[in-house]
mmCIF file of C-alpha atoms in Angstrom:
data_model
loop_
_atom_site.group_PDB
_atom_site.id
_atom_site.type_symbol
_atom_site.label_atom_id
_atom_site.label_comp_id
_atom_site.label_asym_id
_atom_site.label_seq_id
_atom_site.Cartn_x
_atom_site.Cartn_y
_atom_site.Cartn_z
ATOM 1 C CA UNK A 1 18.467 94.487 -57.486
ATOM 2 C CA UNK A 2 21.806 92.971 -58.793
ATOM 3 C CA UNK A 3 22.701 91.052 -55.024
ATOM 4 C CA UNK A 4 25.659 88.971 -55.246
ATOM 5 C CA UNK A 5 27.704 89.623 -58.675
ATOM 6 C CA UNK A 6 30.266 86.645 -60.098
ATOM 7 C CA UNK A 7 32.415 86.296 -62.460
ATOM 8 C CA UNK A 8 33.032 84.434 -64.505
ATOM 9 C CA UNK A 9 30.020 81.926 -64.542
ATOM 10 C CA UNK A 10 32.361 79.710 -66.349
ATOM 11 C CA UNK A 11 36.005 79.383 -66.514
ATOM 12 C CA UNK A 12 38.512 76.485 -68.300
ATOM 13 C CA UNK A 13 42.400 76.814 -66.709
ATOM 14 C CA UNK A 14 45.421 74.398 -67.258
ATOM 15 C CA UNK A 15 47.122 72.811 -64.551
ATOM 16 C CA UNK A 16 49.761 75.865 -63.438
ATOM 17 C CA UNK A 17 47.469 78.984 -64.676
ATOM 18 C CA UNK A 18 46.506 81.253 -62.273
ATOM 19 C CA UNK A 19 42.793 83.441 -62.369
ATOM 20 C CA UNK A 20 41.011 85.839 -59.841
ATOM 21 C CA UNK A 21 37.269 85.021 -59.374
ATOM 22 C CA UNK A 22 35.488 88.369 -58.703
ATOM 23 C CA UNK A 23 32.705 88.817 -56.590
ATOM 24 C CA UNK A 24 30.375 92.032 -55.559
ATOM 25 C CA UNK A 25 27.503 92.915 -53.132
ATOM 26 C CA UNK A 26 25.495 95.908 -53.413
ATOM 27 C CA UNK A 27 22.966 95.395 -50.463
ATOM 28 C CA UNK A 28 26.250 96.877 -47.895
ATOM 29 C CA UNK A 29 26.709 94.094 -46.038
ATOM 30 C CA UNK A 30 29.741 93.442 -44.011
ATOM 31 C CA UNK A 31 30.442 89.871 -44.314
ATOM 32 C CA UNK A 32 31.193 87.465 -47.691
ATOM 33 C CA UNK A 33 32.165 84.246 -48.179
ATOM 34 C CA UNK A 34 33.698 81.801 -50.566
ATOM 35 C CA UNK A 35 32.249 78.473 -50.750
ATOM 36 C CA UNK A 36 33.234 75.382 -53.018
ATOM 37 C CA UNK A 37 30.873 72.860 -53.721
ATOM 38 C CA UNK A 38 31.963 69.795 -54.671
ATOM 39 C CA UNK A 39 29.766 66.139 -56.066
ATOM 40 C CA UNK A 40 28.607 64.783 -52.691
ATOM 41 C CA UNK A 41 30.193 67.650 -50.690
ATOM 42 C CA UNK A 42 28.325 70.032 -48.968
ATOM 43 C CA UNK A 43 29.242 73.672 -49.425
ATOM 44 C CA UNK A 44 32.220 74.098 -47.764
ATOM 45 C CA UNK A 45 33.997 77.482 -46.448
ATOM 46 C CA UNK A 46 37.598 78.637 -48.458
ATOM 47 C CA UNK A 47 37.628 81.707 -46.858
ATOM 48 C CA UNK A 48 35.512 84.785 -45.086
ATOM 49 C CA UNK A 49 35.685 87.973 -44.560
ATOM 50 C CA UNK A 50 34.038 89.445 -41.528
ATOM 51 C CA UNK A 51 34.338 93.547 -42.289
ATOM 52 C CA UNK A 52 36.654 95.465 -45.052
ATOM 53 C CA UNK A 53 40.177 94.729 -44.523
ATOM 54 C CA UNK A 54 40.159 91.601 -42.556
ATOM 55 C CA UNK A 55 40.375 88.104 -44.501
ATOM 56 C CA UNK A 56 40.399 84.567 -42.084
ATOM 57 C CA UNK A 57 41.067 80.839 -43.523
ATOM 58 C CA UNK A 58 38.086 79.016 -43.613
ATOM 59 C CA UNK A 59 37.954 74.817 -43.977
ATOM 60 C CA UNK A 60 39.655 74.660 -47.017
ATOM 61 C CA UNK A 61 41.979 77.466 -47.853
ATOM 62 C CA UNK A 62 44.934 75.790 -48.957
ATOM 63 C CA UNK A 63 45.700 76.954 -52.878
ATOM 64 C CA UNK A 64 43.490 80.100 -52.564
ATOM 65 C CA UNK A 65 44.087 83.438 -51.675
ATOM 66 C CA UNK A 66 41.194 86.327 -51.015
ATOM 67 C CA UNK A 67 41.203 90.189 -50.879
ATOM 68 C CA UNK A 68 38.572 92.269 -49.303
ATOM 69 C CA UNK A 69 39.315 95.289 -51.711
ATOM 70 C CA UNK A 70 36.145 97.498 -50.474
ATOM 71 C CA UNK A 71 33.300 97.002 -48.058
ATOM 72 C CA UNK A 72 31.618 95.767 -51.842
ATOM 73 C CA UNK A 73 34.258 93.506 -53.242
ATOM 74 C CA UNK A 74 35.835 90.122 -52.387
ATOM 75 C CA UNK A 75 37.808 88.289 -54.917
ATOM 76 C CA UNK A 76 39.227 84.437 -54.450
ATOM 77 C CA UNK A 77 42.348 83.798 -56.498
ATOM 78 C CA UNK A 78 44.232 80.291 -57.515
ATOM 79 C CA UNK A 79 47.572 81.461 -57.811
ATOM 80 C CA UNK A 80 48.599 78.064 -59.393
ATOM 81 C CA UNK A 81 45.729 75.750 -60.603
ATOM 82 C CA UNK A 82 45.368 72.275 -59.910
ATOM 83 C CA UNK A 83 43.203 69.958 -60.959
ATOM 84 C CA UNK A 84 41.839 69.110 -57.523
ATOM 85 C CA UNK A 85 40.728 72.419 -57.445
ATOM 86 C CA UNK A 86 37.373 71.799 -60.385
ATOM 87 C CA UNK A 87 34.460 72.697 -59.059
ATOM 88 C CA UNK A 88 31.898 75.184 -58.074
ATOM 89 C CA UNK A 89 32.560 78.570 -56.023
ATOM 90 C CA UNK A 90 29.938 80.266 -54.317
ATOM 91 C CA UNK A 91 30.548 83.971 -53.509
ATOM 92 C CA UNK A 92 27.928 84.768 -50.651
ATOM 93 C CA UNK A 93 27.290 87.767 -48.335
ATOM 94 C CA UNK A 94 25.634 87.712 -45.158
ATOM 95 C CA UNK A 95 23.156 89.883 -43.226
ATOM 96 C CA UNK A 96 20.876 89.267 -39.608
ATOM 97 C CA UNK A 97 22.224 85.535 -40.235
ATOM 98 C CA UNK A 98 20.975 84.931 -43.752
ATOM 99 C CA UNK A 99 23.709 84.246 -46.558
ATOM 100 C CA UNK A 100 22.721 85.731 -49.916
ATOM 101 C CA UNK A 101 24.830 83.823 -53.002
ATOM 102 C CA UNK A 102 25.715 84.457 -56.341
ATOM 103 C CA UNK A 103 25.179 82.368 -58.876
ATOM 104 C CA UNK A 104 28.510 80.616 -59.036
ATOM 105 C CA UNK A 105 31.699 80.089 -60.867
ATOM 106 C CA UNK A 106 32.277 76.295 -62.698
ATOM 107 C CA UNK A 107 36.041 76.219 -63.222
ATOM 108 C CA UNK A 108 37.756 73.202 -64.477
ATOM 109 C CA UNK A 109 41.444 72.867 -64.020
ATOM 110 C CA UNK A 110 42.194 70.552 -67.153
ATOM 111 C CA UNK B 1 33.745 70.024 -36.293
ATOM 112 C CA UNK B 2 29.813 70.808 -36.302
ATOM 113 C CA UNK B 3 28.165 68.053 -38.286
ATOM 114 C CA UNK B 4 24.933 68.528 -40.422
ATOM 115 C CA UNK B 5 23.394 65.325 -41.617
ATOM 116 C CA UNK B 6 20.520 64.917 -44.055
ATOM 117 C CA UNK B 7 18.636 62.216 -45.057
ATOM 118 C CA UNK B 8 17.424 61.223 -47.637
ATOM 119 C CA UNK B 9 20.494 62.215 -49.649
ATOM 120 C CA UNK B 10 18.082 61.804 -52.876
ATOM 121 C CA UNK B 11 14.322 61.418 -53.539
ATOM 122 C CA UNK B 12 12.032 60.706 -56.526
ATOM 123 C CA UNK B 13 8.410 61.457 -56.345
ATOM 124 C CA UNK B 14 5.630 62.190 -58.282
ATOM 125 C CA UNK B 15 3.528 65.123 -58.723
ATOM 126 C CA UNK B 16 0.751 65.707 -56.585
ATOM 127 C CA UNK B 17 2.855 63.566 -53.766
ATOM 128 C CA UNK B 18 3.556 64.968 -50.495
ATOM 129 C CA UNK B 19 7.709 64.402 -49.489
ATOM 130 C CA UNK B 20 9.368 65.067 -46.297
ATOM 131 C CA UNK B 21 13.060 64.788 -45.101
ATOM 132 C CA UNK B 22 15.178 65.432 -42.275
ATOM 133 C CA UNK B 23 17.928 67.203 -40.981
ATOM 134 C CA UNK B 24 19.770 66.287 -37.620
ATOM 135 C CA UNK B 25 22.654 68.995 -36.247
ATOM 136 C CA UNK B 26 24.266 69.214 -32.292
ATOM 137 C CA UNK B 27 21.550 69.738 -30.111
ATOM 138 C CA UNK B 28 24.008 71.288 -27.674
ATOM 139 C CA UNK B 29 24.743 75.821 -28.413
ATOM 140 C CA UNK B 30 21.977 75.591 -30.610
ATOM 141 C CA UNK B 31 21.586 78.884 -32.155
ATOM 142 C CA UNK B 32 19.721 78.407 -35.535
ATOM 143 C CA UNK B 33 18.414 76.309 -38.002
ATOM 144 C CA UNK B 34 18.682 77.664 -41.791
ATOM 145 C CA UNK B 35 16.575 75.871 -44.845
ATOM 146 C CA UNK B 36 17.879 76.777 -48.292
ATOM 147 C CA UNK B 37 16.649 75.786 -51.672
ATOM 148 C CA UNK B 38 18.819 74.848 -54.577
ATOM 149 C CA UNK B 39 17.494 75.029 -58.488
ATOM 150 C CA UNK B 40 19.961 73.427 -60.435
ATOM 151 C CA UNK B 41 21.890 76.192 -62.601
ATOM 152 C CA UNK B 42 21.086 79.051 -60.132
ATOM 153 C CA UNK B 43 22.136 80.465 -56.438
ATOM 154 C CA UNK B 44 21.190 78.865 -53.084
ATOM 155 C CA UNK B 45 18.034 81.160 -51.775
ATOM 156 C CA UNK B 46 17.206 81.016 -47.937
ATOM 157 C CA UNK B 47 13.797 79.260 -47.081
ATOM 158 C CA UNK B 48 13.673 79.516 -43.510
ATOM 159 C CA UNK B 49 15.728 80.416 -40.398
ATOM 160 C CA UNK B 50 14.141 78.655 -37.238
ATOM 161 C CA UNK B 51 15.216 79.546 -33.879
ATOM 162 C CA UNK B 52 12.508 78.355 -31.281
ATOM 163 C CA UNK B 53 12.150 74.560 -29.737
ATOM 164 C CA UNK B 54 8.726 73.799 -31.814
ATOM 165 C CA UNK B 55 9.113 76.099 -34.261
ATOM 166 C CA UNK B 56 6.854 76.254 -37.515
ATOM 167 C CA UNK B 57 7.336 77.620 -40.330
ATOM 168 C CA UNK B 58 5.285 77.489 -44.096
ATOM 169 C CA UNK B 59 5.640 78.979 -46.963
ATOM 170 C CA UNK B 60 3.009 78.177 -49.285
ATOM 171 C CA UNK B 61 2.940 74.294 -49.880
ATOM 172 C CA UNK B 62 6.517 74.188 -48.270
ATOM 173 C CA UNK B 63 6.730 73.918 -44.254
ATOM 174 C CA UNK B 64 9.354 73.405 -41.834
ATOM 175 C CA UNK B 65 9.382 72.025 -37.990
ATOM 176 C CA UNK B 66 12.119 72.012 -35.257
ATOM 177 C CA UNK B 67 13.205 70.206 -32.211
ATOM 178 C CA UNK B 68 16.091 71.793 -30.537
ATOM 179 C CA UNK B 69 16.212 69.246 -27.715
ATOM 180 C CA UNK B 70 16.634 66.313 -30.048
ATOM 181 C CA UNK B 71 18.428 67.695 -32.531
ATOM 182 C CA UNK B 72 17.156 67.788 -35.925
ATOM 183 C CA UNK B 73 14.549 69.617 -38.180
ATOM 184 C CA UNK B 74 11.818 67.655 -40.874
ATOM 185 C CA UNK B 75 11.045 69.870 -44.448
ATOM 186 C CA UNK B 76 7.771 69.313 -45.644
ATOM 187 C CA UNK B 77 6.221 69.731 -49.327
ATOM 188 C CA UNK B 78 2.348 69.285 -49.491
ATOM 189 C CA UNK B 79 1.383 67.845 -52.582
ATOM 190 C CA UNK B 80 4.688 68.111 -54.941
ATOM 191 C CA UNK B 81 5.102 70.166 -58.484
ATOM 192 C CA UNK B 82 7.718 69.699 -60.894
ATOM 193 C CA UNK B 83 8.945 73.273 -59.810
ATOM 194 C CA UNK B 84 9.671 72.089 -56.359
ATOM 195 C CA UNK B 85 12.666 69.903 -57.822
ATOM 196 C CA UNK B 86 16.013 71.197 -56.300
ATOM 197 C CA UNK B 87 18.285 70.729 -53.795
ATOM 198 C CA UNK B 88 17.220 71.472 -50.172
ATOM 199 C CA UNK B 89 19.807 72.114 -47.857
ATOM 200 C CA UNK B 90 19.806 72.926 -43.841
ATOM 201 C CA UNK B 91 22.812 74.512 -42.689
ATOM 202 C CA UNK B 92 24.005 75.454 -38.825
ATOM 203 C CA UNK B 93 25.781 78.913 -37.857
ATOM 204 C CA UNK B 94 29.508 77.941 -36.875
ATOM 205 C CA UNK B 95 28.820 80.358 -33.767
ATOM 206 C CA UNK B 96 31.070 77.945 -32.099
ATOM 207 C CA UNK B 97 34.288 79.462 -33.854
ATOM 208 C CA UNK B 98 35.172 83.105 -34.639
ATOM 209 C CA UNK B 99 33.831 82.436 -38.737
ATOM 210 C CA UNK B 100 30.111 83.297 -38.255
ATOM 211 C CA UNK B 101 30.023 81.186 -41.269
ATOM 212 C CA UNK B 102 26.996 78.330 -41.877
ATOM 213 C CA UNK B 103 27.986 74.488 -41.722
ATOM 214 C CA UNK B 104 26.089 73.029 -44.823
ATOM 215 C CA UNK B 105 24.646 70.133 -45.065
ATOM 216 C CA UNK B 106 25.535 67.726 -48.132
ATOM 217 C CA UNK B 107 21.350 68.275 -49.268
ATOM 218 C CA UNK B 108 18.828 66.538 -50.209
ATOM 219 C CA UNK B 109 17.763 66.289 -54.207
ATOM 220 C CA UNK B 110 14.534 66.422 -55.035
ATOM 221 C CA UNK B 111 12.614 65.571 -58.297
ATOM 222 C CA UNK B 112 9.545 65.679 -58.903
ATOM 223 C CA UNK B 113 8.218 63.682 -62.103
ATOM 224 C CA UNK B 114 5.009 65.204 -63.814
#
């Protein structure tokens, strides 16, 4: 039982690279997340996707991008990386309420 | 905004002590209450979802109580291991807005000292 799939689990960038942060479900559920977490933060929401094919800003989506390429796949990219942007992504899925999680992504943006 | 406060935001016990802490969220649209545990290095893993005024839920040494009217929720551990140290969060569905998404809590951190 695989879950929630990221990758990487750890990733160094300099201030202007750009990455794709992959994540996949296998249980067929129809709504994933993206989550940062940041020291003293809670977990807060980047972006969501309710079904395949539809993508909505979440409360911090500025400096991300998402696709929804399959009801199993939603990837979070940093088209230009800033140092602001260190810290931990959560990839999760959701299903009857509960929200299933990977085991996260550490990027630092040196 | 929903807000989801917990208290304490840290705690240090020892093992074999019991520990409690709390978790206050709008008592108004109250939908659900989610508990999820935290190990350091891995994924957050759901504990409980409450839905009932006087709710109770366990889960070996590891219970849960709610009260919808006041707002807020109290964790329990019964007689603490060093395997119980993580970070507990509660978290409240964002209903409210189209995301279906959970407002987190900022946790509390447990350790447990052998």
């Amino acid at each position: 039982n695989a879950g929630v799939t990221q990758t990487p689990k750890f990733q160094v960038l300099k201030t202007g690279q750009s990455m794709t942060l992959q994540c996949a479900q296998d249980m067929n559920h129809n709504s994933m997340y993206w989550y940062r977490q940041d020291p003293g933060m809670g977990l807060r929401l980047i972006y969501y996707s309710a079904s395949e094919g539809t993508t909505d800003k979440g409360e911090v989506p500025n400096g991300y991008n998402v696709s929804r390429l399959n009801k199993r796949e939603f990837s979070l990219r940093l088209e230009s990386a800033a140092p602001s942007q260190t810290s931990v992504y959560f990839c999760a899925s959701r299903d009857k309420g509960i929200q299933y999680f990977g085991a996260g992504t550490r990027l630092s943006v040196l | 905004i929903l807000n989801v406060e917990q208290s304490p935001q840290s705690l240090h016990v020892q093992e074999g002590d019991s520990t409690n802490f709390t978790c206050s969220f709008p008592s108004s649209n109250f939908y659900a209450l989610h508990w999820y545990r935290w190990e350091t290095a891995k994924s957050p893993e759901a504990l409980f979802v409450m839905t009932l005024n006087g709710d109770e839920k366990k889960k070996g040494r590891i219970s849960a109580t709610l009260n919808t009217k006041e707002g807020y929720s109290y964790l329990y551990i019964k007689g603490s291991q060093p395997e119980d140290s993580a970070t507990y969060l509660c978290a409240f569905p964002n209903y409210g807005g189209s995301q279906g998404n959970l407002i987190f809590g900022k946790g509390t951190k447990l350790s447990v000292k052998p």
